[in-house]
Amino acid sequence: RRMRRQRVKVYILAGQSNMVGHASVKVMENQLKHNRTKDRWTRFRSNGTWVSRSDVSISSNCDFKVSSGPLSVGYGGSDRKIGPEFGFGWSMGDYHSEPVFLIKAAWGGK
């Protein structure tokens, strides 16, 4: 089977503990409960679950935790955390018409 060529926007995110990402998803869940802030966060949730972007993929190696897939919550320091990849990936996915691929490498405290 022959593969179709397609342009992809690739971004490399590399750093230390701040790049790993320690922002708790609980903060976003709380923001969704308040009238003043919920409109900023509703696009990230659907039917009680965090949305995955099919047009933004990520391959992440953070503190030796290797994971990959569509961009969503869970590519931070734990499955319930996010890092800069979340906001950056959403912004780039909105900006580009081509698919986006993020390569994230981070090692906290080194």
Short mmCIF file of N, CA and C in Angstrom, two decimals:
data_model
loop_
_atom_site.label_atom_id
_atom_site.label_comp_id
_atom_site.label_asym_id
_atom_site.label_seq_id
_atom_site.Cartn_x
_atom_site.Cartn_y
_atom_site.Cartn_z
N ARG A 1 0.84 -1.18 0.00
CA ARG A 1 0.00 0.00 0.00
C ARG A 1 0.88 1.24 0.00
N ARG A 2 0.53 2.17 -0.79
CA ARG A 2 1.32 3.39 -0.95
C ARG A 2 0.85 4.47 0.02
N MET A 3 1.80 5.11 0.69
CA MET A 3 1.48 6.19 1.63
C MET A 3 1.28 7.49 0.87
N ARG A 4 0.35 8.27 1.30
CA ARG A 4 0.10 9.59 0.73
C ARG A 4 1.01 10.62 1.40
N ARG A 5 1.68 11.43 0.61
CA ARG A 5 2.52 12.49 1.17
C ARG A 5 1.63 13.61 1.68
N GLN A 6 2.02 14.14 2.82
CA GLN A 6 1.24 15.22 3.41
C GLN A 6 2.18 16.13 4.20
N ARG A 7 1.99 17.41 4.08
CA ARG A 7 2.77 18.36 4.87
C ARG A 7 2.29 18.31 6.31
N VAL A 8 3.27 18.39 7.21
CA VAL A 8 2.99 18.39 8.64
C VAL A 8 3.85 19.47 9.27
N LYS A 9 3.29 20.24 10.18
CA LYS A 9 4.05 21.23 10.94
C LYS A 9 4.61 20.54 12.18
N VAL A 10 5.93 20.57 12.34
CA VAL A 10 6.59 19.89 13.45
C VAL A 10 7.21 20.93 14.38
N TYR A 11 6.95 20.76 15.67
CA TYR A 11 7.53 21.64 16.70
C TYR A 11 8.21 20.78 17.75
N ILE A 12 9.39 21.22 18.17
CA ILE A 12 10.14 20.53 19.22
C ILE A 12 10.04 21.37 20.49
N LEU A 13 9.56 20.74 21.55
CA LEU A 13 9.45 21.38 22.86
C LEU A 13 10.43 20.66 23.78
N ALA A 14 11.43 21.36 24.27
CA ALA A 14 12.45 20.74 25.10
C ALA A 14 12.74 21.62 26.30
N GLY A 15 13.00 20.99 27.44
CA GLY A 15 13.32 21.78 28.62
C GLY A 15 13.43 20.92 29.87
N GLN A 16 13.34 21.62 31.00
CA GLN A 16 13.47 20.95 32.29
C GLN A 16 12.10 20.86 32.96
N SER A 17 12.02 21.09 34.27
CA SER A 17 10.78 20.83 35.01
C SER A 17 9.59 21.63 34.51
N ASN A 18 9.78 22.88 34.10
CA ASN A 18 8.64 23.64 33.60
C ASN A 18 8.10 23.05 32.31
N MET A 19 8.94 22.45 31.50
CA MET A 19 8.49 21.82 30.27
C MET A 19 7.75 20.51 30.56
N VAL A 20 8.14 19.81 31.63
CA VAL A 20 7.43 18.58 32.00
C VAL A 20 5.95 18.90 32.15
N GLY A 21 5.65 19.92 32.93
CA GLY A 21 4.27 20.36 33.13
C GLY A 21 3.67 19.83 34.41
N HIS A 22 3.39 20.74 35.30
CA HIS A 22 2.82 20.36 36.59
C HIS A 22 1.52 21.09 36.89
N ALA A 23 0.85 21.59 35.86
CA ALA A 23 -0.45 22.24 36.04
C ALA A 23 -1.52 21.17 36.19
N SER A 24 -2.19 21.19 37.33
CA SER A 24 -3.20 20.18 37.63
C SER A 24 -4.47 20.42 36.82
N VAL A 25 -5.05 19.36 36.34
CA VAL A 25 -6.30 19.43 35.59
C VAL A 25 -7.43 19.92 36.50
N LYS A 26 -7.25 19.74 37.81
CA LYS A 26 -8.25 20.20 38.77
C LYS A 26 -8.52 21.70 38.63
N VAL A 27 -7.49 22.46 38.31
CA VAL A 27 -7.66 23.91 38.12
C VAL A 27 -8.63 24.17 36.97
N MET A 28 -8.45 23.48 35.86
CA MET A 28 -9.36 23.66 34.72
C MET A 28 -10.77 23.19 35.07
N GLU A 29 -10.88 22.10 35.81
CA GLU A 29 -12.20 21.61 36.21
C GLU A 29 -12.91 22.65 37.07
N ASN A 30 -12.18 23.30 37.97
CA ASN A 30 -12.77 24.35 38.80
C ASN A 30 -13.17 25.56 37.97
N GLN A 31 -12.35 25.91 36.98
CA GLN A 31 -12.67 27.05 36.11
C GLN A 31 -13.96 26.79 35.33
N LEU A 32 -14.21 25.54 34.99
CA LEU A 32 -15.43 25.19 34.25
C LEU A 32 -16.70 25.36 35.09
N LYS A 33 -16.56 25.42 36.40
CA LYS A 33 -17.71 25.54 37.30
C LYS A 33 -18.16 26.98 37.52
N HIS A 34 -17.34 27.93 37.16
CA HIS A 34 -17.63 29.34 37.45
C HIS A 34 -18.06 30.08 36.20
N ASN A 35 -19.16 30.82 36.32
CA ASN A 35 -19.70 31.56 35.17
C ASN A 35 -18.68 32.51 34.55
N ARG A 36 -17.86 33.13 35.38
CA ARG A 36 -16.91 34.12 34.89
C ARG A 36 -15.79 33.51 34.04
N THR A 37 -15.47 32.24 34.27
CA THR A 37 -14.32 31.64 33.58
C THR A 37 -14.66 30.43 32.70
N LYS A 38 -15.85 29.89 32.82
CA LYS A 38 -16.14 28.62 32.12
C LYS A 38 -16.06 28.71 30.61
N ASP A 39 -16.38 29.87 30.03
CA ASP A 39 -16.35 30.00 28.57
C ASP A 39 -14.96 29.78 27.98
N ARG A 40 -13.92 30.07 28.75
CA ARG A 40 -12.54 29.86 28.27
C ARG A 40 -12.17 28.39 28.18
N TRP A 41 -12.87 27.55 28.92
CA TRP A 41 -12.45 26.15 29.07
C TRP A 41 -13.39 25.14 28.43
N THR A 42 -14.59 25.55 28.03
CA THR A 42 -15.57 24.57 27.52
C THR A 42 -15.10 23.85 26.26
N ARG A 43 -14.29 24.47 25.44
CA ARG A 43 -13.84 23.81 24.20
C ARG A 43 -12.95 22.60 24.48
N PHE A 44 -12.41 22.51 25.69
CA PHE A 44 -11.51 21.41 26.03
C PHE A 44 -12.23 20.19 26.61
N ARG A 45 -13.54 20.33 26.87
CA ARG A 45 -14.32 19.23 27.45
C ARG A 45 -15.51 18.91 26.55
N SER A 46 -15.87 17.63 26.51
CA SER A 46 -17.06 17.20 25.79
C SER A 46 -17.65 15.99 26.51
N ASN A 47 -18.90 16.09 26.89
CA ASN A 47 -19.58 14.99 27.60
C ASN A 47 -18.79 14.51 28.82
N GLY A 48 -18.19 15.45 29.55
CA GLY A 48 -17.49 15.10 30.79
C GLY A 48 -16.09 14.56 30.62
N THR A 49 -15.58 14.51 29.39
CA THR A 49 -14.21 14.03 29.18
C THR A 49 -13.39 15.09 28.46
N TRP A 50 -12.09 15.00 28.61
CA TRP A 50 -11.20 15.95 27.95
C TRP A 50 -11.12 15.63 26.46
N VAL A 51 -11.20 16.66 25.66
CA VAL A 51 -11.19 16.52 24.20
C VAL A 51 -9.78 16.18 23.73
N SER A 52 -9.68 15.31 22.74
CA SER A 52 -8.41 15.02 22.05
C SER A 52 -8.47 15.67 20.68
N ARG A 53 -7.38 16.28 20.28
CA ARG A 53 -7.31 16.90 18.95
C ARG A 53 -6.78 15.90 17.94
N SER A 54 -7.57 15.60 16.94
CA SER A 54 -7.13 14.65 15.92
C SER A 54 -6.13 15.27 14.95
N ASP A 55 -6.06 16.61 14.91
CA ASP A 55 -5.14 17.28 14.00
C ASP A 55 -3.81 17.67 14.65
N VAL A 56 -3.67 17.39 15.95
CA VAL A 56 -2.42 17.67 16.67
C VAL A 56 -2.00 16.39 17.39
N SER A 57 -0.84 15.86 17.01
CA SER A 57 -0.30 14.65 17.64
C SER A 57 0.93 15.03 18.46
N ILE A 58 1.22 14.21 19.46
CA ILE A 58 2.37 14.47 20.30
C ILE A 58 3.10 13.17 20.59
N SER A 59 4.42 13.26 20.63
CA SER A 59 5.28 12.19 21.12
C SER A 59 6.08 12.81 22.25
N SER A 60 5.94 12.25 23.43
CA SER A 60 6.48 12.88 24.63
C SER A 60 7.37 11.91 25.41
N ASN A 61 8.52 12.42 25.86
CA ASN A 61 9.41 11.69 26.76
C ASN A 61 9.75 12.65 27.88
N CYS A 62 9.04 12.52 28.99
CA CYS A 62 9.23 13.41 30.13
C CYS A 62 9.56 12.59 31.36
N ASP A 63 10.71 12.86 31.93
CA ASP A 63 11.16 12.11 33.11
C ASP A 63 11.03 10.61 32.87
N PHE A 64 11.39 10.17 31.68
CA PHE A 64 11.40 8.77 31.26
C PHE A 64 10.00 8.17 31.13
N LYS A 65 8.96 9.00 31.13
CA LYS A 65 7.60 8.54 30.83
C LYS A 65 7.37 8.82 29.35
N VAL A 66 7.30 7.77 28.56
CA VAL A 66 7.17 7.90 27.11
C VAL A 66 5.71 7.65 26.74
N SER A 67 5.14 8.58 25.99
CA SER A 67 3.76 8.42 25.53
C SER A 67 3.56 9.19 24.24
N SER A 68 2.54 8.79 23.50
CA SER A 68 2.24 9.49 22.24
C SER A 68 0.78 9.29 21.90
N GLY A 69 0.28 10.19 21.06
CA GLY A 69 -1.11 10.11 20.63
C GLY A 69 -1.64 11.48 20.29
N PRO A 70 -2.96 11.59 20.16
CA PRO A 70 -3.55 12.90 19.89
C PRO A 70 -3.42 13.80 21.12
N LEU A 71 -3.27 15.09 20.89
CA LEU A 71 -3.09 16.03 21.99
C LEU A 71 -4.33 16.10 22.87
N SER A 72 -4.11 15.95 24.17
CA SER A 72 -5.16 16.06 25.17
C SER A 72 -4.48 16.26 26.52
N VAL A 73 -5.24 16.15 27.57
CA VAL A 73 -4.72 16.19 28.93
C VAL A 73 -3.90 14.92 29.17
N GLY A 74 -2.86 15.01 29.98
CA GLY A 74 -2.13 13.82 30.39
C GLY A 74 -0.71 13.71 29.87
N TYR A 75 -0.24 14.71 29.14
CA TYR A 75 1.14 14.68 28.67
C TYR A 75 2.05 15.53 29.55
N GLY A 76 1.58 15.87 30.75
CA GLY A 76 2.39 16.58 31.72
C GLY A 76 3.07 15.60 32.66
N GLY A 77 3.31 16.04 33.89
CA GLY A 77 4.01 15.21 34.88
C GLY A 77 3.25 13.98 35.31
N SER A 78 1.94 13.92 35.04
CA SER A 78 1.12 12.74 35.33
C SER A 78 -0.08 12.76 34.39
N ASP A 79 -0.92 11.75 34.52
CA ASP A 79 -2.11 11.67 33.66
C ASP A 79 -3.12 12.77 33.96
N ARG A 80 -2.97 13.45 35.09
CA ARG A 80 -3.89 14.51 35.48
C ARG A 80 -3.21 15.88 35.45
N LYS A 81 -2.15 16.00 34.65
CA LYS A 81 -1.43 17.27 34.56
C LYS A 81 -1.17 17.62 33.09
N ILE A 82 -0.94 18.92 32.88
CA ILE A 82 -0.57 19.40 31.55
C ILE A 82 0.66 20.28 31.66
N GLY A 83 1.31 20.45 30.54
CA GLY A 83 2.45 21.36 30.44
C GLY A 83 2.22 22.32 29.29
N PRO A 84 3.26 23.00 28.86
CA PRO A 84 3.14 23.97 27.77
C PRO A 84 2.62 23.36 26.47
N GLU A 85 2.78 22.07 26.30
CA GLU A 85 2.31 21.42 25.06
C GLU A 85 0.81 21.59 24.86
N PHE A 86 0.07 21.68 25.95
CA PHE A 86 -1.39 21.75 25.84
C PHE A 86 -1.83 23.06 25.17
N GLY A 87 -1.49 24.17 25.75
CA GLY A 87 -1.87 25.47 25.17
C GLY A 87 -1.21 25.73 23.84
N PHE A 88 0.08 25.40 23.75
CA PHE A 88 0.82 25.61 22.50
C PHE A 88 0.23 24.75 21.39
N GLY A 89 -0.02 23.50 21.68
CA GLY A 89 -0.56 22.59 20.68
C GLY A 89 -1.94 23.01 20.20
N TRP A 90 -2.80 23.43 21.12
CA TRP A 90 -4.13 23.92 20.72
C TRP A 90 -3.99 25.15 19.84
N SER A 91 -3.12 26.07 20.22
CA SER A 91 -2.94 27.30 19.44
C SER A 91 -2.42 27.00 18.04
N MET A 92 -1.44 26.12 17.94
CA MET A 92 -0.87 25.78 16.63
C MET A 92 -1.87 25.00 15.79
N GLY A 93 -2.66 24.14 16.42
CA GLY A 93 -3.70 23.41 15.69
C GLY A 93 -4.75 24.34 15.12
N ASP A 94 -5.09 25.39 15.88
CA ASP A 94 -6.04 26.38 15.38
C ASP A 94 -5.44 27.22 14.26
N TYR A 95 -4.15 27.48 14.35
CA TYR A 95 -3.48 28.38 13.40
C TYR A 95 -3.21 27.72 12.04
N HIS A 96 -2.71 26.49 12.06
CA HIS A 96 -2.29 25.82 10.83
C HIS A 96 -3.43 25.01 10.21
N SER A 97 -3.46 24.98 8.89
CA SER A 97 -4.42 24.11 8.21
C SER A 97 -3.87 22.69 8.09
N GLU A 98 -2.54 22.55 8.13
CA GLU A 98 -1.91 21.23 8.09
C GLU A 98 -1.94 20.60 9.49
N PRO A 99 -1.79 19.27 9.55
CA PRO A 99 -1.66 18.62 10.85
C PRO A 99 -0.40 19.11 11.58
N VAL A 100 -0.43 19.05 12.89
CA VAL A 100 0.68 19.49 13.73
C VAL A 100 1.21 18.29 14.50
N PHE A 101 2.54 18.18 14.59
CA PHE A 101 3.18 17.12 15.36
C PHE A 101 4.13 17.76 16.37
N LEU A 102 3.92 17.47 17.64
CA LEU A 102 4.76 17.99 18.71
C LEU A 102 5.70 16.90 19.20
N ILE A 103 6.97 17.24 19.32
CA ILE A 103 7.96 16.34 19.92
C ILE A 103 8.37 17.01 21.23
N LYS A 104 8.05 16.36 22.35
CA LYS A 104 8.30 16.95 23.66
C LYS A 104 9.32 16.10 24.41
N ALA A 105 10.39 16.76 24.89
CA ALA A 105 11.41 16.08 25.70
C ALA A 105 11.70 16.96 26.90
N ALA A 106 11.55 16.41 28.09
CA ALA A 106 11.79 17.19 29.30
C ALA A 106 12.28 16.28 30.42
N TRP A 107 13.14 16.85 31.23
CA TRP A 107 13.71 16.12 32.35
C TRP A 107 13.78 17.08 33.52
N GLY A 108 12.89 16.90 34.48
CA GLY A 108 12.78 17.83 35.59
C GLY A 108 13.96 17.78 36.55
N GLY A 109 14.38 18.97 36.99
CA GLY A 109 15.40 19.08 38.03
C GLY A 109 16.81 18.74 37.62
N LYS A 110 17.11 18.76 36.35
CA LYS A 110 18.47 18.41 35.90
C LYS A 110 19.16 19.59 35.29
#
